Amino acid sequence: MDRRTFLMASTSAALASLTHSGSGWALAPPPVPKARVIVVGGGMGGATMAKYMRLWGDEVAVTLVERNPKYVSSIMSSLVLTAQRDLSSLTFGYEALSRRYGVDVVIDDVVAVDPVRTTVKLASGTALSADRIVMAPGIDFDNVPGLEDDSMPHAWTAGLQTTLLARQLKGMRSNGVVVITIPKAPFRCPPGPYERACLIADWLKAEKPRSKLIVLDANPDIVVEKDNFSRAFLGPHAKIVEYLSGVEVTSVDVGAMSLSTSGGLVRGDVINLIPAQRASALAVATGLVSGSDGRFAPVDVLSYASVAAPSIHVIGDSSATTQPKAGHIANQEAKVCADALARLFSGGQPDPSPVTNSACYSTITRTEASWLTAVFQYDAAAKVMTPVAQSFAASDGWTPKYFKEMGKWFDGLMADTFS
Ligand SMILES: Cc1cc2nc3c(=O)[nH]c(=O)nc-3n(C[C@H](O)[C@H](O)[C@H](O)COP(=O)(O)OP(=O)(O)OC[C@H]3O[C@@H](n4cnc5c(N)ncnc54)[C@H](O)[C@@H]3O)c2cc1C
């Protein structure tokens, strides 16, 4: 379109929105939205949800409520511990969501959700209502007896704790002992603690000679990508890593920097204590969390509607599904949910056979990575997402090429979520 045609087109569009009122010409009121959606939490699940709901939901008004003005990605945050990244390279804003897609972004804390009236209450006192509420508030951590301060940071939600753990590692003496604890599954990013262990082990070799890394895993075995991680622990990292499975932390003594565990007392100079995880307290308070372990929110994976409250949808790490708790999966769940709501608002039904996929790279050294991938398909009989047999694959080992691909995969995922 040349400039003249563009100007004519935009002028006719402007004229079309003018209407005659009794006292003269006035701008027509904006169209009444077909439906209203509130998204709680602007992380990997919530930001994708808000964007795609606007893209696919014709005339759907979307309000995204997020407590922080910027999102700091947990994905890639272990590289901050080895000084290969800084948090600013993992920080994303909400400008594109509001400017490009028309999402109404509200920076505030959601303090209550009413699943019957479909309203949310914000810390500022504002109340918002909608036809549907999509909750993507991520995870909360179990309390660990004795842990009253940040002396043993989890750094499992990126931010201040990540910086603190990086500082503790940097300040540790040579010949020191680092401890990483892994909670019982399910937890956020199944390969995450093992890849962090590999990365830190590689860093210790270069930066803190004669140091040791003890990995205390509450699970009976490495929970994912066992071939690669056990080869790494027994191969390049054998002199540094001591991996112990079936060891649970029962309490801590921050003064003595020690852990009481099911396997005895363990002391460390730096302790990366990753507690057991559950759905955000807001999901619990809203009555969405149930099931045998009572930790996450069961959903109908055709639309991510909560089984406890059908007008509330739960995506990302707070939901209980058969898919891993991962940013890539949160992004996929958001798209399935946005598609389902777009169809419902138009009088249709959710897609009866959704497919999601997950790709994940794990750092095995500071310059090499492995990968893991899976495709999940809806199983109508069991009403769950099941992995497609041939799609469950992992790389045979780790290479610098996969490390480079990891950076590209991350850039693509974050652009799809926030740009
Ligand atoms: C070290 C590490 C490495 C990882 N690596 C990978 C990886 O390689 N690949 C991968 O796919 N995944 C990875 N993950 C997992 C990934 O980060 C999470 O699975 C993903 O962030 C989950 O998305 P979410 O939307 O559920 O939660 P989040 O991304 O945590 O977003 C939740 C948002 O909700 C907001 N919020 C919470 N409560 C409220 C409230 N009451 N009011 C307003 N806002 C609220 C929070 O501020 C936050 O912005 C990794 C995680 C870690 C810790």
GROMACS .gro file of C-alpha atoms and ligand atoms in nm:
model
  472
    1MET     CA    1   0.000   0.000   0.000
    2ASP     CA    2   0.148   0.342  -0.096
    3ARG     CA    3   0.125   0.633   0.145
    4ARG     CA    4  -0.181   0.791  -0.030
    5THR     CA    5  -0.381   0.466  -0.029
    6PHE     CA    6  -0.281   0.408   0.334
    7LEU     CA    7  -0.397   0.757   0.434
    8MET     CA    8  -0.728   0.713   0.250
    9ALA     CA    9  -0.782   0.375   0.411
   10SER     CA   10  -0.702   0.503   0.758
   11THR     CA   11  -0.921   0.811   0.702
   12SER     CA   12  -1.219   0.596   0.599
   13ALA     CA   13  -1.157   0.374   0.902
   14ALA     CA   14  -1.155   0.683   1.123
   15LEU     CA   15  -1.475   0.813   0.958
   16ALA     CA   16  -1.641   0.475   1.001
   17SER     CA   17  -1.591   0.502   1.376
   18LEU     CA   18  -1.763   0.845   1.386
   19THR     CA   19  -2.125   0.847   1.480
   20HIS     CA   20  -2.382   1.126   1.500
   21SER     CA   21  -2.500   1.209   1.845
   22GLY     CA   22  -2.769   1.466   1.920
   23SER     CA   23  -2.515   1.742   1.982
   24GLY     CA   24  -2.279   1.665   1.691
   25TRP     CA   25  -2.029   1.407   1.566
   26ALA     CA   26  -1.854   1.197   1.827
   27LEU     CA   27  -1.628   0.893   1.839
   28ALA     CA   28  -1.824   0.567   1.854
   29PRO     CA   29  -1.787   0.378   2.182
   30PRO     CA   30  -1.542   0.086   2.159
   31PRO     CA   31  -1.713  -0.242   2.068
   32VAL     CA   32  -1.850  -0.436   2.363
   33PRO     CA   33  -1.612  -0.728   2.422
   34LYS     CA   34  -1.747  -1.070   2.342
   35ALA     CA   35  -1.604  -1.197   2.671
   36ARG     CA   36  -1.366  -1.094   2.947
   37VAL     CA   37  -1.070  -1.301   3.068
   38ILE     CA   38  -0.847  -1.227   3.366
   39VAL     CA   39  -0.506  -1.393   3.367
   40VAL     CA   40  -0.337  -1.422   3.708
   41GLY     CA   41   0.043  -1.428   3.683
   42GLY     CA   42   0.254  -1.309   3.389
   43GLY     CA   43   0.517  -1.583   3.376
   44MET     CA   44   0.570  -1.847   3.109
   45GLY     CA   45   0.209  -1.967   3.119
   46GLY     CA   46   0.026  -1.641   3.193
   47ALA     CA   47   0.206  -1.414   2.945
   48THR     CA   48   0.156  -1.667   2.663
   49MET     CA   49  -0.209  -1.703   2.761
   50ALA     CA   50  -0.274  -1.328   2.754
   51LYS     CA   51  -0.105  -1.286   2.415
   52TYR     CA   52  -0.272  -1.581   2.241
   53MET     CA   53  -0.614  -1.510   2.391
   54ARG     CA   54  -0.597  -1.167   2.225
   55LEU     CA   55  -0.465  -1.316   1.900
   56TRP     CA   56  -0.721  -1.593   1.871
   57GLY     CA   57  -1.015  -1.461   2.072
   58ASP     CA   58  -1.202  -1.225   1.848
   59GLU     CA   59  -1.300  -0.923   2.063
   60VAL     CA   60  -1.208  -1.089   2.392
   61ALA     CA   61  -1.091  -0.835   2.654
   62VAL     CA   62  -0.788  -0.966   2.844
   63THR     CA   63  -0.652  -0.831   3.172
   64LEU     CA   64  -0.320  -0.970   3.293
   65VAL     CA   65  -0.247  -0.916   3.663
   66GLU     CA   66   0.118  -0.965   3.760
   67ARG     CA   67   0.280  -0.863   4.087
   68ASN     CA   68   0.620  -0.770   3.940
   69PRO     CA   69   0.672  -0.506   3.671
   70LYS     CA   70   0.920  -0.737   3.493
   71TYR     CA   71   0.952  -1.114   3.465
   72VAL     CA   72   1.283  -1.283   3.548
   73SER     CA   73   1.317  -1.618   3.373
   74SER     CA   74   1.412  -1.921   3.581
   75ILE     CA   75   1.503  -2.093   3.255
   76MET     CA   76   1.880  -2.047   3.200
   77SER     CA   77   1.916  -1.900   3.550
   78SER     CA   78   2.167  -2.165   3.662
   79LEU     CA   79   2.410  -1.999   3.420
   80VAL     CA   80   2.402  -1.694   3.650
   81LEU     CA   81   2.563  -1.913   3.917
   82THR     CA   82   2.864  -1.972   3.692
   83ALA     CA   83   2.874  -1.605   3.582
   84GLN     CA   84   2.790  -1.696   3.222
   85ARG     CA   85   2.470  -1.489   3.225
   86ASP     CA   86   2.335  -1.205   3.431
   87LEU     CA   87   1.978  -1.161   3.543
   88SER     CA   88   1.926  -0.865   3.309
   89SER     CA   89   1.967  -1.103   3.012
   90LEU     CA   90   1.682  -1.309   3.161
   91THR     CA   91   1.447  -1.016   3.227
   92PHE     CA   92   1.138  -0.951   3.013
   93GLY     CA   93   0.880  -0.671   3.019
   94TYR     CA   94   0.509  -0.658   2.937
   95GLU     CA   95   0.517  -0.365   2.691
   96ALA     CA   96   0.469  -0.581   2.379
   97LEU     CA   97   0.171  -0.757   2.534
   98SER     CA   98  -0.010  -0.430   2.593
   99ARG     CA   99   0.112  -0.233   2.289
  100ARG     CA  100   0.099  -0.502   2.020
  101TYR     CA  101  -0.181  -0.723   2.142
  102GLY     CA  102  -0.400  -0.490   2.349
  103VAL     CA  103  -0.364  -0.680   2.676
  104ASP     CA  104  -0.458  -0.465   2.976
  105VAL     CA  105  -0.155  -0.522   3.203
  106VAL     CA  106  -0.212  -0.446   3.571
  107ILE     CA  107   0.085  -0.459   3.807
  108ASP     CA  108  -0.066  -0.568   4.137
  109ASP     CA  109  -0.093  -0.868   4.366
  110VAL     CA  110  -0.400  -1.089   4.340
  111VAL     CA  111  -0.498  -1.158   4.701
  112ALA     CA  112  -0.821  -1.353   4.646
  113VAL     CA  113  -1.011  -1.526   4.368
  114ASP     CA  114  -1.385  -1.592   4.394
  115PRO     CA  115  -1.451  -1.898   4.177
  116VAL     CA  116  -1.830  -1.856   4.194
  117ARG     CA  117  -1.856  -1.487   4.103
  118THR     CA  118  -1.543  -1.511   3.880
  119THR     CA  119  -1.389  -1.207   4.041
  120VAL     CA  120  -1.042  -1.130   4.170
  121LYS     CA  121  -0.942  -0.894   4.448
  122LEU     CA  122  -0.615  -0.705   4.421
  123ALA     CA  123  -0.387  -0.588   4.702
  124SER     CA  124  -0.462  -0.228   4.597
  125GLY     CA  125  -0.828  -0.290   4.685
  126THR     CA  126  -0.952  -0.305   4.324
  127ALA     CA  127  -1.194  -0.583   4.232
  128LEU     CA  128  -1.210  -0.718   3.875
  129SER     CA  129  -1.465  -0.950   3.721
  130ALA     CA  130  -1.460  -1.168   3.411
  131ASP     CA  131  -1.629  -1.456   3.233
  132ARG     CA  132  -1.325  -1.676   3.293
  133ILE     CA  133  -1.016  -1.653   3.511
  134VAL     CA  134  -0.694  -1.824   3.404
  135MET     CA  135  -0.455  -1.883   3.690
  136ALA     CA  136  -0.082  -1.918   3.616
  137PRO     CA  137   0.079  -1.820   3.948
  138GLY     CA  138   0.359  -2.081   3.945
  139ILE     CA  139   0.477  -2.262   4.256
  140ASP     CA  140   0.526  -2.220   4.628
  141PHE     CA  141   0.774  -2.407   4.848
  142ASP     CA  142   0.725  -2.623   5.157
  143ASN     CA  143   0.867  -2.482   5.479
  144VAL     CA  144   1.180  -2.659   5.599
  145PRO     CA  145   1.210  -2.679   5.980
  146GLY     CA  146   1.493  -2.453   6.095
  147LEU     CA  147   1.517  -2.253   5.773
  148GLU     CA  148   1.428  -1.899   5.881
  149ASP     CA  149   1.643  -1.692   5.649
  150ASP     CA  150   1.814  -1.700   5.310
  151SER     CA  151   2.133  -1.875   5.427
  152MET     CA  152   2.053  -2.181   5.214
  153PRO     CA  153   1.892  -2.030   4.901
  154HIS     CA  154   1.687  -2.247   4.665
  155ALA     CA  155   1.729  -2.013   4.366
  156TRP     CA  156   1.443  -2.212   4.213
  157THR     CA  157   1.249  -1.901   4.123
  158ALA     CA  158   1.496  -1.667   3.960
  159GLY     CA  159   1.571  -1.335   4.126
  160LEU     CA  160   1.739  -1.229   4.448
  161GLN     CA  161   1.799  -1.588   4.558
  162THR     CA  162   1.988  -1.658   4.234
  163THR     CA  163   2.218  -1.360   4.291
  164LEU     CA  164   2.268  -1.463   4.652
  165LEU     CA  165   2.362  -1.822   4.565
  166ALA     CA  166   2.601  -1.695   4.294
  167ARG     CA  167   2.766  -1.467   4.553
  168GLN     CA  168   2.796  -1.751   4.806
  169LEU     CA  169   2.960  -1.979   4.548
  170LYS     CA  170   3.200  -1.707   4.437
  171GLY     CA  171   3.299  -1.635   4.798
  172MET     CA  172   3.352  -2.000   4.895
  173ARG     CA  173   3.704  -2.116   4.978
  174SER     CA  174   3.885  -2.373   4.762
  175ASN     CA  175   3.859  -2.723   4.905
  176GLY     CA  176   3.501  -2.637   5.004
  177VAL     CA  177   3.181  -2.842   5.006
  178VAL     CA  178   2.871  -2.746   4.808
  179VAL     CA  179   2.544  -2.931   4.872
  180ILE     CA  180   2.245  -2.941   4.637
  181THR     CA  181   1.924  -3.102   4.761
  182ILE     CA  182   1.659  -3.234   4.520
  183PRO     CA  183   1.300  -3.265   4.648
  184LYS     CA  184   1.060  -3.549   4.574
  185ALA     CA  185   0.898  -3.525   4.231
  186PRO     CA  186   0.692  -3.360   4.097
  187PHE     CA  187   0.894  -3.040   4.099
  188ARG     CA  188   0.958  -2.751   3.859
  189CYS     CA  189   1.191  -2.852   3.571
  190PRO     CA  190   1.267  -3.223   3.625
  191PRO     CA  191   1.621  -3.213   3.473
  192GLY     CA  192   1.696  -2.876   3.636
  193PRO     CA  193   1.868  -2.982   3.961
  194TYR     CA  194   2.084  -3.241   3.783
  195GLU     CA  195   2.192  -2.995   3.516
  196ARG     CA  196   2.270  -2.739   3.785
  197ALA     CA  197   2.483  -3.000   3.965
  198CYS     CA  198   2.677  -3.071   3.643
  199LEU     CA  199   2.727  -2.703   3.571
  200ILE     CA  200   2.847  -2.620   3.922
  201ALA     CA  201   3.077  -2.925   3.924
  202ASP     CA  202   3.239  -2.806   3.601
  203TRP     CA  203   3.277  -2.454   3.746
  204LEU     CA  204   3.424  -2.583   4.075
  205LYS     CA  205   3.696  -2.768   3.881
  206ALA     CA  206   3.818  -2.441   3.732
  207GLU     CA  207   3.743  -2.191   4.008
  208LYS     CA  208   3.760  -2.376   4.342
  209PRO     CA  209   4.021  -2.654   4.323
  210ARG     CA  210   3.979  -2.961   4.543
  211SER     CA  211   3.615  -2.877   4.620
  212LYS     CA  212   3.336  -3.129   4.639
  213LEU     CA  213   2.967  -3.129   4.541
  214ILE     CA  214   2.723  -3.349   4.732
  215VAL     CA  215   2.388  -3.408   4.560
  216LEU     CA  216   2.116  -3.532   4.797
  217ASP     CA  217   1.824  -3.663   4.594
  218ALA     CA  218   1.499  -3.741   4.782
  219ASN     CA  219   1.393  -3.957   4.486
  220PRO     CA  220   1.492  -4.321   4.454
  221ASP     CA  221   1.686  -4.242   4.136
  222ILE     CA  222   1.762  -3.966   3.883
  223VAL     CA  223   1.412  -3.872   3.770
  224VAL     CA  224   1.479  -3.787   3.406
  225GLU     CA  225   1.752  -3.822   3.140
  226LYS     CA  226   1.920  -4.079   3.361
  227ASP     CA  227   2.168  -4.197   3.096
  228ASN     CA  228   2.324  -3.856   3.040
  229PHE     CA  229   2.330  -3.742   3.403
  230SER     CA  230   2.468  -4.066   3.544
  231ARG     CA  231   2.733  -4.074   3.270
  232ALA     CA  232   2.824  -3.715   3.361
  233PHE     CA  233   2.835  -3.784   3.736
  234LEU     CA  234   3.047  -4.097   3.686
  235GLY     CA  235   3.253  -3.955   3.398
  236PRO     CA  236   3.375  -3.595   3.371
  237HIS     CA  237   3.246  -3.496   3.717
  238ALA     CA  238   3.339  -3.817   3.904
  239LYS     CA  239   3.612  -3.653   4.113
  240ILE     CA  240   3.380  -3.374   4.227
  241VAL     CA  241   3.026  -3.511   4.254
  242GLU     CA  242   2.897  -3.748   4.517
  243TYR     CA  243   2.540  -3.839   4.418
  244LEU     CA  244   2.319  -3.996   4.688
  245SER     CA  245   1.962  -4.106   4.611
  246GLY     CA  246   1.675  -4.160   4.855
  247VAL     CA  247   1.802  -3.895   5.098
  248GLU     CA  248   1.541  -3.654   5.237
  249VAL     CA  249   1.611  -3.336   5.432
  250THR     CA  250   1.414  -3.327   5.758
  251SER     CA  251   1.546  -3.006   5.917
  252VAL     CA  252   1.835  -2.762   5.893
  253ASP     CA  253   2.069  -2.574   6.125
  254VAL     CA  254   2.164  -2.251   5.952
  255GLY     CA  255   2.419  -2.158   6.219
  256ALA     CA  256   2.610  -2.482   6.173
  257MET     CA  257   2.535  -2.490   5.795
  258SER     CA  258   2.417  -2.847   5.833
  259LEU     CA  259   2.125  -3.058   5.718
  260SER     CA  260   1.956  -3.334   5.914
  261THR     CA  261   1.863  -3.595   5.657
  262SER     CA  262   1.727  -3.948   5.640
  263GLY     CA  263   2.089  -4.048   5.568
  264GLY     CA  264   2.245  -3.858   5.861
  265LEU     CA  265   2.396  -3.514   5.919
  266VAL     CA  266   2.545  -3.337   5.614
  267ARG     CA  267   2.748  -3.014   5.635
  268GLY     CA  268   2.827  -2.772   5.356
  269ASP     CA  269   3.001  -2.439   5.299
  270VAL     CA  270   2.731  -2.350   5.045
  271ILE     CA  271   2.393  -2.522   5.054
  272ASN     CA  272   2.149  -2.494   4.765
  273LEU     CA  273   1.840  -2.627   4.941
  274ILE     CA  274   1.556  -2.684   4.693
  275PRO     CA  275   1.243  -2.758   4.901
  276ALA     CA  276   0.943  -2.967   4.795
  277GLN     CA  277   0.700  -2.774   4.579
  278ARG     CA  278   0.326  -2.724   4.545
  279ALA     CA  279   0.077  -2.505   4.362
  280SER     CA  280   0.081  -2.140   4.460
  281ALA     CA  281  -0.093  -2.062   4.789
  282LEU     CA  282  -0.350  -1.861   4.591
  283ALA     CA  283  -0.459  -2.176   4.405
  284VAL     CA  284  -0.488  -2.357   4.739
  285ALA     CA  285  -0.689  -2.071   4.897
  286THR     CA  286  -0.921  -2.071   4.593
  287GLY     CA  287  -1.001  -2.438   4.663
  288LEU     CA  288  -0.848  -2.568   4.340
  289VAL     CA  289  -0.594  -2.806   4.491
  290SER     CA  290  -0.702  -3.161   4.567
  291GLY     CA  291  -0.609  -3.515   4.469
  292SER     CA  292  -0.407  -3.781   4.640
  293ASP     CA  293  -0.099  -3.569   4.708
  294GLY     CA  294  -0.297  -3.246   4.759
  295ARG     CA  295  -0.019  -3.037   4.606
  296PHE     CA  296  -0.133  -2.927   4.260
  297ALA     CA  297  -0.461  -2.830   4.092
  298PRO     CA  298  -0.633  -3.102   3.887
  299VAL     CA  299  -0.766  -2.979   3.550
  300ASP     CA  300  -0.948  -3.099   3.241
  301VAL     CA  301  -0.661  -3.089   2.992
  302LEU     CA  302  -0.897  -3.012   2.699
  303SER     CA  303  -0.938  -2.657   2.832
  304TYR     CA  304  -0.738  -2.652   3.161
  305ALA     CA  305  -1.065  -2.583   3.347
  306SER     CA  306  -1.025  -2.664   3.714
  307VAL     CA  307  -1.215  -2.979   3.812
  308ALA     CA  308  -1.319  -2.794   4.129
  309ALA     CA  309  -1.436  -2.469   3.965
  310PRO     CA  310  -1.516  -2.482   3.591
  311SER     CA  311  -1.489  -2.104   3.531
  312ILE     CA  312  -1.134  -2.104   3.661
  313HIS     CA  313  -0.857  -2.247   3.443
  314VAL     CA  314  -0.515  -2.341   3.577
  315ILE     CA  315  -0.207  -2.362   3.354
  316GLY     CA  316   0.165  -2.398   3.413
  317ASP     CA  317   0.336  -2.533   3.721
  318SER     CA  318   0.033  -2.492   3.951
  319SER     CA  319  -0.170  -2.746   3.752
  320ALA     CA  320  -0.163  -3.122   3.806
  321THR     CA  321  -0.119  -3.295   3.471
  322THR     CA  322   0.090  -3.579   3.335
  323GLN     CA  323   0.316  -3.327   3.159
  324PRO     CA  324   0.640  -3.197   3.313
  325LYS     CA  325   0.645  -2.871   3.507
  326ALA     CA  326   0.839  -2.674   3.247
  327GLY     CA  327   0.827  -2.333   3.084
  328HIS     CA  328   0.796  -2.484   2.737
  329ILE     CA  329   0.497  -2.690   2.855
  330ALA     CA  330   0.341  -2.388   3.035
  331ASN     CA  331   0.360  -2.205   2.699
  332GLN     CA  332   0.190  -2.499   2.526
  333GLU     CA  333  -0.080  -2.536   2.791
  334ALA     CA  334  -0.155  -2.164   2.755
  335LYS     CA  335  -0.213  -2.207   2.383
  336VAL     CA  336  -0.446  -2.504   2.435
  337CYS     CA  337  -0.636  -2.303   2.697
  338ALA     CA  338  -0.659  -1.988   2.477
  339ASP     CA  339  -0.780  -2.196   2.182
  340ALA     CA  340  -1.041  -2.372   2.401
  341LEU     CA  341  -1.172  -2.041   2.539
  342ALA     CA  342  -1.184  -1.883   2.191
  343ARG     CA  343  -1.396  -2.177   2.073
  344LEU     CA  344  -1.621  -2.169   2.382
  345PHE     CA  345  -1.682  -1.794   2.350
  346SER     CA  346  -1.790  -1.855   1.988
  347GLY     CA  347  -2.039  -2.121   2.093
  348GLY     CA  348  -1.815  -2.418   2.012
  349GLN     CA  349  -1.633  -2.683   2.211
  350PRO     CA  350  -1.261  -2.727   2.290
  351ASP     CA  351  -1.046  -2.920   2.043
  352PRO     CA  352  -1.110  -3.286   2.137
  353SER     CA  353  -0.753  -3.401   2.062
  354PRO     CA  354  -0.493  -3.143   2.169
  355VAL     CA  355  -0.121  -3.207   2.123
  356THR     CA  356   0.159  -3.040   2.319
  357ASN     CA  357   0.535  -3.069   2.302
  358SER     CA  358   0.830  -3.006   2.527
  359ALA     CA  359   1.194  -2.950   2.440
  360CYS     CA  360   1.459  -2.914   2.703
  361TYR     CA  361   1.834  -2.864   2.697
  362SER     CA  362   2.056  -2.948   2.996
  363THR     CA  363   2.399  -2.804   3.059
  364ILE     CA  364   2.644  -3.087   3.129
  365THR     CA  365   2.948  -2.860   3.131
  366ARG     CA  366   2.981  -2.483   3.092
  367THR     CA  367   3.008  -2.524   2.714
  368GLU     CA  368   2.820  -2.844   2.636
  369ALA     CA  369   2.457  -2.948   2.663
  370SER     CA  370   2.232  -3.248   2.610
  371TRP     CA  371   1.866  -3.241   2.503
  372LEU     CA  372   1.539  -3.410   2.582
  373THR     CA  373   1.212  -3.393   2.389
  374ALA     CA  374   0.858  -3.527   2.411
  375VAL     CA  375   0.521  -3.485   2.236
  376PHE     CA  376   0.202  -3.539   2.437
  377GLN     CA  377  -0.133  -3.631   2.290
  378TYR     CA  378  -0.479  -3.642   2.452
  379ASP     CA  379  -0.589  -3.992   2.548
  380ALA     CA  380  -0.970  -3.974   2.540
  381ALA     CA  381  -1.016  -4.296   2.741
  382ALA     CA  382  -0.786  -4.197   3.027
  383LYS     CA  383  -0.858  -3.821   2.986
  384VAL     CA  384  -0.491  -3.734   3.025
  385MET     CA  385  -0.206  -3.617   2.802
  386THR     CA  386   0.014  -3.916   2.720
  387PRO     CA  387   0.359  -3.912   2.563
  388VAL     CA  388   0.364  -4.025   2.200
  389ALA     CA  389   0.588  -4.333   2.208
  390GLN     CA  390   0.854  -4.246   1.950
  391SER     CA  391   0.866  -3.880   2.054
  392PHE     CA  392   1.026  -3.942   2.394
  393ALA     CA  393   1.391  -3.897   2.307
  394ALA     CA  394   1.714  -3.771   2.458
  395SER     CA  395   2.048  -3.697   2.299
  396ASP     CA  396   2.316  -3.960   2.323
  397GLY     CA  397   2.563  -3.748   2.518
  398TRP     CA  398   2.635  -3.375   2.512
  399THR     CA  399   2.807  -3.139   2.267
  400PRO     CA  400   2.899  -2.770   2.221
  401LYS     CA  401   2.654  -2.765   1.926
  402TYR     CA  402   2.361  -2.850   2.154
  403PHE     CA  403   2.479  -2.578   2.394
  404LYS     CA  404   2.450  -2.322   2.109
  405GLU     CA  405   2.111  -2.460   2.007
  406MET     CA  406   1.995  -2.415   2.368
  407GLY     CA  407   2.049  -2.038   2.337
  408LYS     CA  408   1.845  -2.025   2.016
  409TRP     CA  409   1.565  -2.238   2.165
  410PHE     CA  410   1.550  -2.005   2.467
  411ASP     CA  411   1.537  -1.688   2.252
  412GLY     CA  412   1.256  -1.838   2.044
  413LEU     CA  413   1.051  -1.947   2.345
  414MET     CA  414   1.085  -1.611   2.521
  415ALA     CA  415   1.000  -1.419   2.201
  416ASP     CA  416   0.689  -1.634   2.156
  417THR     CA  417   0.590  -1.560   2.517
  418PHE     CA  418   0.672  -1.190   2.564
  419SER     CA  419   0.711  -1.029   2.215
  420LIG     C1  420   1.688  -2.347   3.731
  420LIG     C2  421   1.569  -2.369   3.642
  420LIG     C3  422   1.586  -2.403   3.510
  420LIG     C4  423   1.477  -2.424   3.429
  420LIG     N1  424   1.498  -2.461   3.300
  420LIG     C5  425   1.394  -2.487   3.219
  420LIG     C6  426   1.414  -2.527   3.084
  420LIG     O1  427   1.528  -2.543   3.038
  420LIG     N2  428   1.305  -2.550   3.007
  420LIG     C7  429   1.178  -2.533   3.052
  420LIG     O2  430   1.083  -2.553   2.975
  420LIG     N3  431   1.154  -2.497   3.181
  420LIG     C8  432   1.258  -2.473   3.265
  420LIG     N4  433   1.235  -2.435   3.395
  420LIG     C9  434   1.098  -2.437   3.450
  420LIG    C10  435   1.019  -2.307   3.422
  420LIG     O3  436   1.087  -2.194   3.472
  420LIG    C11  437   0.882  -2.316   3.487
  420LIG     O4  438   0.825  -2.442   3.461
  420LIG    C12  439   0.789  -2.208   3.435
  420LIG     O5  440   0.840  -2.082   3.471
  420LIG    C13  441   0.647  -2.226   3.486
  420LIG     O6  442   0.566  -2.124   3.434
  420LIG     P1  443   0.444  -2.067   3.520
  420LIG     O7  444   0.377  -1.968   3.434
  420LIG     O8  445   0.365  -2.178   3.577
  420LIG     O9  446   0.514  -1.997   3.646
  420LIG     P2  447   0.614  -1.874   3.647
  420LIG    O10  448   0.690  -1.864   3.521
  420LIG    O11  449   0.690  -1.885   3.775
  420LIG    O12  450   0.520  -1.747   3.655
  420LIG    C14  451   0.435  -1.723   3.765
  420LIG    C15  452   0.406  -1.574   3.767
  420LIG    O13  453   0.294  -1.548   3.851
  420LIG    C16  454   0.320  -1.432   3.929
  420LIG     N5  455   0.234  -1.440   4.046
  420LIG    C17  456   0.230  -1.539   4.139
  420LIG     N6  457   0.134  -1.514   4.230
  420LIG    C18  458   0.077  -1.397   4.196
  420LIG    C19  459  -0.027  -1.319   4.252
  420LIG     N7  460  -0.093  -1.359   4.362
  420LIG     N8  461  -0.061  -1.202   4.193
  420LIG    C20  462   0.004  -1.161   4.080
  420LIG     N9  463   0.105  -1.231   4.023
  420LIG    C21  464   0.140  -1.349   4.079
  420LIG    C22  465   0.470  -1.441   3.959
  420LIG    O14  466   0.523  -1.315   3.995
  420LIG    C23  467   0.524  -1.494   3.826
  420LIG    O15  468   0.559  -1.389   3.737
  420LIG    C24  469   1.345  -2.410   3.481
  420LIG    C25  470   1.327  -2.373   3.614
  420LIG    C26  471   1.438  -2.352   3.695
  420LIG    C27  472   1.417  -2.314   3.838
   0.00000   0.00000   0.00000
